[in-house]
């Protein structure tokens, strides 16, 4: 599906009270980069992170619920009407017994994986054949701590990502300075811990992305504002750290934490967000070694870029600036990797996650 034969829909998750809108749908004009609001959904508390299944016209969100024991996690499925640009809630289901911060789906649409930063847990859920959320199948509790006196006194799983062949699930744990490796036992329907990768002390690994060719992975480290490159062994699932580069300019000395990381479809350019410096760091990727070289830092035209994403065609990048309540759109030069602000900015209350895809017009 190409930009000429389809429309781009952009889905945004945010911090919100259940009485307010929390999930938004926009269209993106692929010529001008302008965003137009099409729909919004209320009734969910903090539907911050999303997962998009464009092929099956489904959208998944985390949410937060209150129980007698305290805050708990939930997952919600939506149906997508691509012609109208609207979403309809299909079902909700409980996940782990603590708030979650990330949701991921396998390529076969059999499972969801959620990460709980505050609870130190990873949860495996089933998906029904109709795309609705099923039941909690398994939970893994992380244990331990690392060196940061405030942020690493306990485990903090921050996300979950499948390997390119879907054989492994990687969970960066900010509190442990480790990336935990699991596989899904599809007979027992359980997460099986098979190993872990140590990241340097005080790093705080947060999100991860694989190179399109599958030889390398990159993890962005929230606490010390760095990106670590890793060599991926598909036969064992092992990740081997190769190098670590800073995400900040050498002359910047203010406070900063990192958030999101992504890579271009051709694997030539890598992008990471800085919160504090409020920028996207752009790197070139050496195709032979996987190593990174800084190209530029670009202001996100807002504060606290919690998340960002590239459009499927790679022509635009959309940043979610949580503290200035706005989405900003940048044009991507696919030859140089550089970003240029289009001037397009729309207000969104506390945006946290951006997912997008082309849909048949």
mmCIF file of C-alpha atoms in Angstrom:
data_model
loop_
_atom_site.group_PDB
_atom_site.id
_atom_site.type_symbol
_atom_site.label_atom_id
_atom_site.label_comp_id
_atom_site.label_asym_id
_atom_site.label_seq_id
_atom_site.Cartn_x
_atom_site.Cartn_y
_atom_site.Cartn_z
ATOM 1 C CA UNK A 1 0.000 0.000 0.000
ATOM 2 C CA UNK A 2 1.443 3.342 -1.013
ATOM 3 C CA UNK A 3 0.829 6.934 -0.006
ATOM 4 C CA UNK A 4 -0.833 7.506 -3.378
ATOM 5 C CA UNK A 5 -3.490 4.833 -2.801
ATOM 6 C CA UNK A 6 -4.183 5.258 0.908
ATOM 7 C CA UNK A 7 -4.599 7.689 3.768
ATOM 8 C CA UNK A 8 -2.369 7.929 6.797
ATOM 9 C CA UNK A 9 -4.040 7.579 10.192
ATOM 10 C CA UNK A 10 -2.181 8.578 13.342
ATOM 11 C CA UNK A 11 -3.191 7.172 16.745
ATOM 12 C CA UNK A 12 -2.131 8.881 19.969
ATOM 13 C CA UNK A 13 -2.236 7.615 23.557
ATOM 14 C CA UNK A 14 -2.004 9.999 26.496
ATOM 15 C CA UNK A 15 -2.189 10.546 30.221
ATOM 16 C CA UNK A 16 -5.851 11.171 31.015
ATOM 17 C CA UNK A 17 -8.559 10.726 33.578
ATOM 18 C CA UNK A 18 -11.328 8.318 32.614
ATOM 19 C CA UNK A 19 -13.736 11.242 32.271
ATOM 20 C CA UNK A 20 -11.549 12.852 29.585
ATOM 21 C CA UNK A 21 -10.475 11.805 26.118
ATOM 22 C CA UNK A 22 -7.304 9.701 26.183
ATOM 23 C CA UNK A 23 -6.938 8.094 22.747
ATOM 24 C CA UNK A 24 -6.985 10.260 19.604
ATOM 25 C CA UNK A 25 -7.113 9.611 15.869
ATOM 26 C CA UNK A 26 -5.687 12.045 13.306
ATOM 27 C CA UNK A 27 -5.189 12.034 9.569
ATOM 28 C CA UNK A 28 -1.839 13.147 8.184
ATOM 29 C CA UNK A 29 -1.657 15.013 4.896
ATOM 30 C CA UNK A 30 1.305 13.364 3.171
ATOM 31 C CA UNK A 31 1.933 16.482 1.089
ATOM 32 C CA UNK A 32 1.892 19.193 3.739
ATOM 33 C CA UNK A 33 2.443 17.249 6.952
ATOM 34 C CA UNK A 34 -0.698 18.755 8.475
ATOM 35 C CA UNK A 35 -2.600 16.778 11.120
ATOM 36 C CA UNK A 36 -6.407 16.824 11.392
ATOM 37 C CA UNK A 37 -8.336 15.387 14.347
ATOM 38 C CA UNK A 38 -10.868 12.732 13.331
ATOM 39 C CA UNK A 39 -11.902 10.985 16.551
ATOM 40 C CA UNK A 40 -11.200 10.681 20.268
ATOM 41 C CA UNK A 41 -12.135 8.121 22.918
ATOM 42 C CA UNK A 42 -12.824 8.694 26.612
ATOM 43 C CA UNK A 43 -13.570 6.321 29.478
ATOM 44 C CA UNK A 44 -10.031 5.053 30.098
ATOM 45 C CA UNK A 45 -7.548 6.159 32.744
ATOM 46 C CA UNK A 46 -4.043 6.712 31.380
ATOM 47 C CA UNK A 47 -4.281 4.867 28.046
ATOM 48 C CA UNK A 48 -0.712 5.917 27.436
ATOM 49 C CA UNK A 49 0.864 3.270 25.244
ATOM 50 C CA UNK A 50 -0.642 1.808 22.089
ATOM 51 C CA UNK A 51 -0.057 -1.063 19.692
ATOM 52 C CA UNK A 52 -1.456 -0.893 16.173
ATOM 53 C CA UNK A 53 -2.553 -3.871 14.044
ATOM 54 C CA UNK A 54 -3.338 -2.082 10.790
ATOM 55 C CA UNK A 55 -3.874 -5.266 8.792
ATOM 56 C CA UNK A 56 -6.646 -6.523 11.090
ATOM 57 C CA UNK A 57 -7.987 -3.011 11.780
ATOM 58 C CA UNK A 58 -7.320 -3.267 15.512
ATOM 59 C CA UNK A 59 -5.767 -0.925 18.062
ATOM 60 C CA UNK A 60 -4.634 -1.965 21.537
ATOM 61 C CA UNK A 61 -4.081 0.252 24.546
ATOM 62 C CA UNK A 62 -3.014 -0.147 28.122
ATOM 63 C CA UNK A 63 -5.120 1.415 30.865
ATOM 64 C CA UNK A 64 -5.044 1.820 34.621
ATOM 65 C CA UNK A 65 -7.711 0.573 37.012
ATOM 66 C CA UNK A 66 -8.318 0.826 40.746
ATOM 67 C CA UNK A 67 -8.841 -2.317 42.802
ATOM 68 C CA UNK A 68 -9.148 -3.013 46.514
ATOM 69 C CA UNK A 69 -5.437 -3.802 46.524
ATOM 70 C CA UNK A 70 -4.476 -0.596 44.679
ATOM 71 C CA UNK A 71 -3.668 0.370 41.108
ATOM 72 C CA UNK A 72 -3.757 -2.368 38.513
ATOM 73 C CA UNK A 73 -3.228 -2.778 34.772
ATOM 74 C CA UNK A 74 -5.661 -3.401 31.956
ATOM 75 C CA UNK A 75 -5.669 -3.804 28.187
ATOM 76 C CA UNK A 76 -8.276 -2.534 25.740
ATOM 77 C CA UNK A 77 -9.033 -3.466 22.130
ATOM 78 C CA UNK A 78 -10.525 -1.084 19.563
ATOM 79 C CA UNK A 79 -11.881 -1.688 16.096
ATOM 80 C CA UNK A 80 -10.763 0.797 13.436
ATOM 81 C CA UNK A 81 -13.014 2.217 10.728
ATOM 82 C CA UNK A 82 -10.393 3.466 8.256
ATOM 83 C CA UNK A 83 -12.879 5.260 6.011
ATOM 84 C CA UNK A 84 -14.322 7.347 8.819
ATOM 85 C CA UNK A 85 -11.082 7.498 10.784
ATOM 86 C CA UNK A 86 -12.850 6.387 13.960
ATOM 87 C CA UNK A 87 -12.288 3.776 16.658
ATOM 88 C CA UNK A 88 -14.812 1.701 18.613
ATOM 89 C CA UNK A 89 -13.987 0.021 21.896
ATOM 90 C CA UNK A 90 -14.412 -3.752 21.639
ATOM 91 C CA UNK A 91 -13.407 -5.124 25.036
ATOM 92 C CA UNK A 92 -11.285 -4.633 28.134
ATOM 93 C CA UNK A 93 -9.397 -7.192 30.217
ATOM 94 C CA UNK A 94 -7.266 -7.171 33.351
ATOM 95 C CA UNK A 95 -3.528 -7.623 32.975
ATOM 96 C CA UNK A 96 -0.971 -7.624 35.803
ATOM 97 C CA UNK A 97 -1.745 -6.381 39.317
ATOM 98 C CA UNK A 98 0.192 -3.123 38.900
ATOM 99 C CA UNK A 99 0.071 -0.245 36.389
ATOM 100 C CA UNK A 100 1.657 -0.936 33.010
ATOM 101 C CA UNK A 101 3.690 1.322 30.711
ATOM 102 C CA UNK A 102 4.036 -0.645 27.451
ATOM 103 C CA UNK A 103 2.115 -3.108 25.280
ATOM 104 C CA UNK A 104 3.425 -5.291 22.465
ATOM 105 C CA UNK A 105 1.840 -7.864 20.120
ATOM 106 C CA UNK A 106 3.313 -10.853 18.311
ATOM 107 C CA UNK A 107 3.117 -11.088 14.513
ATOM 108 C CA UNK A 108 0.725 -14.056 14.614
ATOM 109 C CA UNK A 109 -1.796 -12.065 16.692
ATOM 110 C CA UNK A 110 -1.838 -14.705 19.405
ATOM 111 C CA UNK A 111 -0.338 -12.787 22.315
ATOM 112 C CA UNK A 112 0.088 -9.412 23.976
ATOM 113 C CA UNK A 113 3.038 -8.662 26.258
ATOM 114 C CA UNK A 114 2.796 -5.865 28.836
ATOM 115 C CA UNK A 115 5.498 -4.312 31.015
ATOM 116 C CA UNK A 116 4.895 -2.859 34.473
ATOM 117 C CA UNK A 117 7.467 -0.252 35.451
ATOM 118 C CA UNK A 118 6.187 0.244 38.993
ATOM 119 C CA UNK A 119 5.406 -3.412 39.670
ATOM 120 C CA UNK A 120 8.594 -4.870 38.208
ATOM 121 C CA UNK A 121 6.528 -7.348 36.188
ATOM 122 C CA UNK A 122 6.076 -8.639 32.660
ATOM 123 C CA UNK A 123 2.722 -10.150 31.656
ATOM 124 C CA UNK A 124 1.666 -12.442 28.803
ATOM 125 C CA UNK A 125 -1.943 -12.241 27.581
ATOM 126 C CA UNK A 126 -3.892 -14.154 24.977
ATOM 127 C CA UNK A 127 -5.613 -12.624 21.975
ATOM 128 C CA UNK A 128 -8.899 -14.081 20.719
ATOM 129 C CA UNK A 129 -9.337 -14.922 17.041
ATOM 130 C CA UNK A 130 -11.552 -11.865 16.619
ATOM 131 C CA UNK A 131 -8.723 -9.640 17.867
ATOM 132 C CA UNK A 132 -10.172 -8.904 21.292
ATOM 133 C CA UNK A 133 -8.042 -9.164 24.425
ATOM 134 C CA UNK A 134 -8.141 -12.498 26.220
ATOM 135 C CA UNK A 135 -6.900 -13.525 29.657
ATOM 136 C CA UNK A 136 -3.641 -13.159 31.538
ATOM 137 C CA UNK A 137 -1.619 -16.321 30.886
ATOM 138 C CA UNK A 138 1.602 -15.735 32.779
ATOM 139 C CA UNK A 139 3.493 -13.169 34.835
ATOM 140 C CA UNK A 140 7.201 -12.857 35.501
ATOM 141 C CA UNK A 141 8.475 -10.827 38.455
ATOM 142 C CA UNK A 142 11.895 -9.219 38.113
ATOM 143 C CA UNK A 143 14.176 -8.956 41.152
ATOM 144 C CA UNK A 144 17.187 -6.852 42.085
ATOM 145 C CA UNK A 145 18.519 -3.314 41.790
ATOM 146 C CA UNK A 146 21.399 -1.293 40.332
ATOM 147 C CA UNK A 147 23.521 1.720 41.223
ATOM 148 C CA UNK A 148 21.300 4.804 40.892
ATOM 149 C CA UNK A 149 20.234 5.767 44.455
ATOM 150 C CA UNK A 150 16.732 6.904 43.445
ATOM 151 C CA UNK A 151 15.773 5.350 40.109
ATOM 152 C CA UNK A 152 17.289 1.883 40.502
ATOM 153 C CA UNK A 153 16.320 0.688 43.967
ATOM 154 C CA UNK A 154 14.075 -1.990 42.427
ATOM 155 C CA UNK A 155 13.311 -3.541 39.031
ATOM 156 C CA UNK A 156 11.598 -1.360 36.420
ATOM 157 C CA UNK A 157 10.725 -3.219 33.185
ATOM 158 C CA UNK A 158 9.979 -0.450 30.702
ATOM 159 C CA UNK A 159 9.034 -2.196 27.438
ATOM 160 C CA UNK A 160 8.957 -5.476 25.522
ATOM 161 C CA UNK A 161 10.097 -6.156 21.948
ATOM 162 C CA UNK A 162 10.118 -9.254 19.768
ATOM 163 C CA UNK A 163 13.215 -10.301 17.852
ATOM 164 C CA UNK A 164 12.938 -10.094 14.036
ATOM 165 C CA UNK A 165 12.184 -13.836 13.831
ATOM 166 C CA UNK A 166 9.744 -13.608 16.782
ATOM 167 C CA UNK A 167 11.648 -16.319 18.658
ATOM 168 C CA UNK A 168 12.533 -14.101 21.604
ATOM 169 C CA UNK A 169 11.047 -11.302 23.683
ATOM 170 C CA UNK A 170 13.425 -8.662 25.035
ATOM 171 C CA UNK A 171 12.494 -6.604 28.099
ATOM 172 C CA UNK A 172 14.761 -3.643 28.929
ATOM 173 C CA UNK A 173 14.716 -3.190 32.717
ATOM 174 C CA UNK A 174 15.669 0.351 33.705
ATOM 175 C CA UNK A 175 16.043 -0.575 37.372
ATOM 176 C CA UNK A 176 18.409 -3.494 36.814
ATOM 177 C CA UNK A 177 20.546 -2.221 33.906
ATOM 178 C CA UNK A 178 19.695 -5.436 32.109
ATOM 179 C CA UNK A 179 17.783 -6.583 29.062
ATOM 180 C CA UNK A 180 15.916 -9.740 30.024
ATOM 181 C CA UNK A 181 15.384 -12.361 27.321
ATOM 182 C CA UNK A 182 12.299 -14.585 27.183
ATOM 183 C CA UNK A 183 10.707 -16.947 24.734
ATOM 184 C CA UNK A 184 7.026 -17.852 24.626
ATOM 185 C CA UNK A 185 6.251 -21.518 25.260
ATOM 186 C CA UNK A 186 3.186 -21.828 23.030
ATOM 187 C CA UNK A 187 2.217 -25.198 24.508
ATOM 188 C CA UNK A 188 2.262 -24.091 28.134
ATOM 189 C CA UNK A 189 1.405 -20.497 27.119
ATOM 190 C CA UNK A 190 4.056 -19.092 29.398
ATOM 191 C CA UNK A 191 7.082 -16.807 29.326
ATOM 192 C CA UNK A 192 10.351 -18.719 29.704
ATOM 193 C CA UNK A 193 13.406 -16.787 30.897
ATOM 194 C CA UNK A 194 16.423 -17.802 28.802
ATOM 195 C CA UNK A 195 19.017 -15.137 29.560
ATOM 196 C CA UNK A 196 19.873 -11.498 30.097
ATOM 197 C CA UNK A 197 22.225 -8.838 28.801
ATOM 198 C CA UNK A 198 24.067 -6.515 31.156
ATOM 199 C CA UNK A 199 24.175 -2.843 30.204
ATOM 200 C CA UNK A 200 26.717 -0.596 31.927
ATOM 201 C CA UNK A 201 25.833 0.482 35.511
ATOM 202 C CA UNK A 202 23.562 3.520 35.785
ATOM 203 C CA UNK A 203 22.451 3.350 32.148
ATOM 204 C CA UNK A 204 18.736 2.674 32.693
ATOM 205 C CA UNK A 205 17.781 0.821 29.461
ATOM 206 C CA UNK A 206 14.291 1.872 28.339
ATOM 207 C CA UNK A 207 13.287 1.059 24.719
ATOM 208 C CA UNK A 208 14.910 -1.080 22.033
ATOM 209 C CA UNK A 209 14.872 -1.362 18.246
ATOM 210 C CA UNK A 210 16.305 -3.944 15.842
ATOM 211 C CA UNK A 211 18.134 -3.116 12.633
ATOM 212 C CA UNK A 212 15.999 -4.162 9.611
ATOM 213 C CA UNK A 213 18.665 -6.669 8.548
ATOM 214 C CA UNK A 214 18.413 -8.356 11.954
ATOM 215 C CA UNK A 215 22.122 -8.324 12.840
ATOM 216 C CA UNK A 216 22.029 -5.512 15.377
ATOM 217 C CA UNK A 217 19.834 -3.995 18.059
ATOM 218 C CA UNK A 218 19.988 -0.617 19.779
ATOM 219 C CA UNK A 219 18.799 0.266 23.273
ATOM 220 C CA UNK A 220 18.282 3.834 24.460
ATOM 221 C CA UNK A 221 19.361 4.387 28.052
ATOM 222 C CA UNK A 222 17.129 6.777 29.960
ATOM 223 C CA UNK A 223 19.290 7.633 32.949
ATOM 224 C CA UNK A 224 22.689 8.475 31.446
ATOM 225 C CA UNK A 225 21.461 9.697 28.032
ATOM 226 C CA UNK A 226 23.218 7.135 25.847
ATOM 227 C CA UNK A 227 22.492 4.531 23.174
ATOM 228 C CA UNK A 228 24.126 1.103 23.317
ATOM 229 C CA UNK A 229 24.621 -0.886 20.106
ATOM 230 C CA UNK A 230 24.298 -4.667 20.415
ATOM 231 C CA UNK A 231 25.168 -7.563 18.144
ATOM 232 C CA UNK A 232 22.291 -10.044 17.801
ATOM 233 C CA UNK A 233 22.823 -13.821 17.561
ATOM 234 C CA UNK A 234 19.611 -15.283 16.163
ATOM 235 C CA UNK A 235 20.671 -18.853 16.965
ATOM 236 C CA UNK A 236 20.905 -18.235 20.716
ATOM 237 C CA UNK A 237 19.023 -14.988 21.251
ATOM 238 C CA UNK A 238 22.102 -13.429 22.814
ATOM 239 C CA UNK A 239 22.723 -9.684 22.614
ATOM 240 C CA UNK A 240 26.353 -8.590 22.820
ATOM 241 C CA UNK A 241 27.072 -4.915 23.609
ATOM 242 C CA UNK A 242 29.444 -3.308 21.083
ATOM 243 C CA UNK A 243 29.600 0.430 21.821
ATOM 244 C CA UNK A 244 27.797 3.197 23.666
ATOM 245 C CA UNK A 245 27.370 6.737 22.321
ATOM 246 C CA UNK A 246 25.941 9.890 23.973
ATOM 247 C CA UNK A 247 22.601 11.338 22.903
ATOM 248 C CA UNK A 248 23.487 14.872 24.034
ATOM 249 C CA UNK A 249 25.758 17.586 22.626
ATOM 250 C CA UNK A 250 29.097 17.755 24.421
ATOM 251 C CA UNK A 251 28.418 21.306 25.612
ATOM 252 C CA UNK A 252 25.024 20.530 27.199
ATOM 253 C CA UNK A 253 25.132 20.143 30.975
ATOM 254 C CA UNK A 254 21.483 20.420 32.002
ATOM 255 C CA UNK A 255 19.206 17.657 33.225
ATOM 256 C CA UNK A 256 18.071 15.094 30.675
ATOM 257 C CA UNK A 257 16.476 11.682 30.356
ATOM 258 C CA UNK A 258 16.028 9.693 27.152
ATOM 259 C CA UNK A 259 12.804 8.116 25.938
ATOM 260 C CA UNK A 260 12.141 6.665 22.474
ATOM 261 C CA UNK A 261 14.348 5.121 19.786
ATOM 262 C CA UNK A 262 13.611 4.052 16.218
ATOM 263 C CA UNK A 263 15.399 3.286 12.963
ATOM 264 C CA UNK A 264 14.623 4.043 9.319
ATOM 265 C CA UNK A 265 13.213 1.220 7.203
ATOM 266 C CA UNK A 266 16.410 1.045 5.154
ATOM 267 C CA UNK A 267 18.517 0.842 8.329
ATOM 268 C CA UNK A 268 20.660 3.846 7.402
ATOM 269 C CA UNK A 269 19.544 6.246 10.160
ATOM 270 C CA UNK A 270 18.744 5.957 13.863
ATOM 271 C CA UNK A 271 16.760 8.443 15.963
ATOM 272 C CA UNK A 272 16.515 8.932 19.737
ATOM 273 C CA UNK A 273 14.689 11.483 21.908
ATOM 274 C CA UNK A 274 16.058 13.656 24.710
ATOM 275 C CA UNK A 275 13.774 15.015 27.437
ATOM 276 C CA UNK A 276 15.385 18.081 28.982
ATOM 277 C CA UNK A 277 17.452 18.975 25.961
ATOM 278 C CA UNK A 278 14.108 18.393 24.173
ATOM 279 C CA UNK A 279 15.572 17.141 20.939
ATOM 280 C CA UNK A 280 15.835 14.260 18.515
ATOM 281 C CA UNK A 281 19.385 12.964 18.093
ATOM 282 C CA UNK A 282 19.998 11.711 14.550
ATOM 283 C CA UNK A 283 22.707 9.163 13.705
ATOM 284 C CA UNK A 284 23.942 7.405 10.601
ATOM 285 C CA UNK A 285 24.298 3.628 10.882
ATOM 286 C CA UNK A 286 27.277 1.839 9.369
ATOM 287 C CA UNK A 287 25.808 -1.072 7.439
ATOM 288 C CA UNK A 288 28.844 -3.303 7.970
ATOM 289 C CA UNK A 289 29.651 -2.720 11.636
ATOM 290 C CA UNK A 290 26.333 -1.393 12.955
ATOM 291 C CA UNK A 291 28.132 1.513 14.602
ATOM 292 C CA UNK A 292 26.604 4.968 14.972
ATOM 293 C CA UNK A 293 27.837 8.407 13.918
ATOM 294 C CA UNK A 294 26.039 11.545 15.102
ATOM 295 C CA UNK A 295 24.522 13.696 12.358
ATOM 296 C CA UNK A 296 22.560 16.373 14.237
ATOM 297 C CA UNK A 297 20.312 17.359 17.126
ATOM 298 C CA UNK A 298 16.915 18.861 16.228
ATOM 299 C CA UNK A 299 14.550 20.623 18.626
ATOM 300 C CA UNK A 300 11.206 18.845 19.000
ATOM 301 C CA UNK A 301 9.462 22.244 19.148
ATOM 302 C CA UNK A 302 8.065 21.328 22.538
ATOM 303 C CA UNK A 303 9.065 19.939 25.925
ATOM 304 C CA UNK A 304 9.560 16.356 27.095
ATOM 305 C CA UNK A 305 9.341 14.309 23.842
ATOM 306 C CA UNK A 306 8.048 11.145 25.485
ATOM 307 C CA UNK A 307 7.676 9.331 22.179
ATOM 308 C CA UNK A 308 7.972 9.779 18.420
ATOM 309 C CA UNK A 309 7.527 7.685 15.294
ATOM 310 C CA UNK A 310 8.435 7.654 11.628
ATOM 311 C CA UNK A 311 5.701 7.323 9.014
ATOM 312 C CA UNK A 312 5.824 3.979 7.155
ATOM 313 C CA UNK A 313 7.192 5.654 4.032
ATOM 314 C CA UNK A 314 9.861 7.408 6.105
ATOM 315 C CA UNK A 315 8.902 10.876 4.870
ATOM 316 C CA UNK A 316 7.787 12.312 8.227
ATOM 317 C CA UNK A 317 8.562 12.044 11.939
ATOM 318 C CA UNK A 318 5.916 12.944 14.528
ATOM 319 C CA UNK A 319 7.005 13.819 18.072
ATOM 320 C CA UNK A 320 4.774 13.665 21.152
ATOM 321 C CA UNK A 321 5.771 16.487 23.527
ATOM 322 C CA UNK A 322 4.111 15.603 26.820
ATOM 323 C CA UNK A 323 4.834 18.738 28.857
ATOM 324 C CA UNK A 324 3.803 21.243 26.165
ATOM 325 C CA UNK A 325 0.751 19.176 25.161
ATOM 326 C CA UNK A 326 1.492 19.055 21.448
ATOM 327 C CA UNK A 327 2.353 16.857 18.484
ATOM 328 C CA UNK A 328 4.926 18.253 16.070
ATOM 329 C CA UNK A 329 5.628 17.079 12.517
ATOM 330 C CA UNK A 330 9.033 16.977 10.816
ATOM 331 C CA UNK A 331 9.927 16.189 7.236
ATOM 332 C CA UNK A 332 12.675 13.586 6.852
ATOM 333 C CA UNK A 333 15.348 13.851 4.183
ATOM 334 C CA UNK A 334 15.713 10.175 3.350
ATOM 335 C CA UNK A 335 19.125 10.695 1.760
ATOM 336 C CA UNK A 336 20.737 12.500 4.711
ATOM 337 C CA UNK A 337 18.457 11.429 7.571
ATOM 338 C CA UNK A 338 18.075 15.062 8.640
ATOM 339 C CA UNK A 339 14.856 16.514 10.039
ATOM 340 C CA UNK A 340 13.111 19.794 9.180
ATOM 341 C CA UNK A 341 10.167 21.123 11.176
ATOM 342 C CA UNK A 342 7.148 21.514 8.890
ATOM 343 C CA UNK A 343 5.515 24.155 11.078
ATOM 344 C CA UNK A 344 2.698 21.702 11.809
ATOM 345 C CA UNK A 345 1.840 21.439 15.507
ATOM 346 C CA UNK A 346 -1.465 20.371 17.054
ATOM 347 C CA UNK A 347 -2.581 20.485 20.702
ATOM 348 C CA UNK A 348 -2.991 17.140 22.492
ATOM 349 C CA UNK A 349 -3.223 16.840 26.297
ATOM 350 C CA UNK A 350 -0.154 15.006 27.674
ATOM 351 C CA UNK A 351 0.629 12.822 24.630
ATOM 352 C CA UNK A 352 2.738 9.739 25.364
ATOM 353 C CA UNK A 353 2.640 7.453 22.323
ATOM 354 C CA UNK A 354 2.237 7.802 18.535
ATOM 355 C CA UNK A 355 1.394 4.909 16.189
ATOM 356 C CA UNK A 356 0.556 5.289 12.503
ATOM 357 C CA UNK A 357 -0.133 3.364 9.308
ATOM 358 C CA UNK A 358 -1.602 3.659 5.825
ATOM 359 C CA UNK A 359 -5.169 2.451 5.315
ATOM 360 C CA UNK A 360 -7.140 1.929 2.112
ATOM 361 C CA UNK A 361 -9.045 5.065 1.232
#
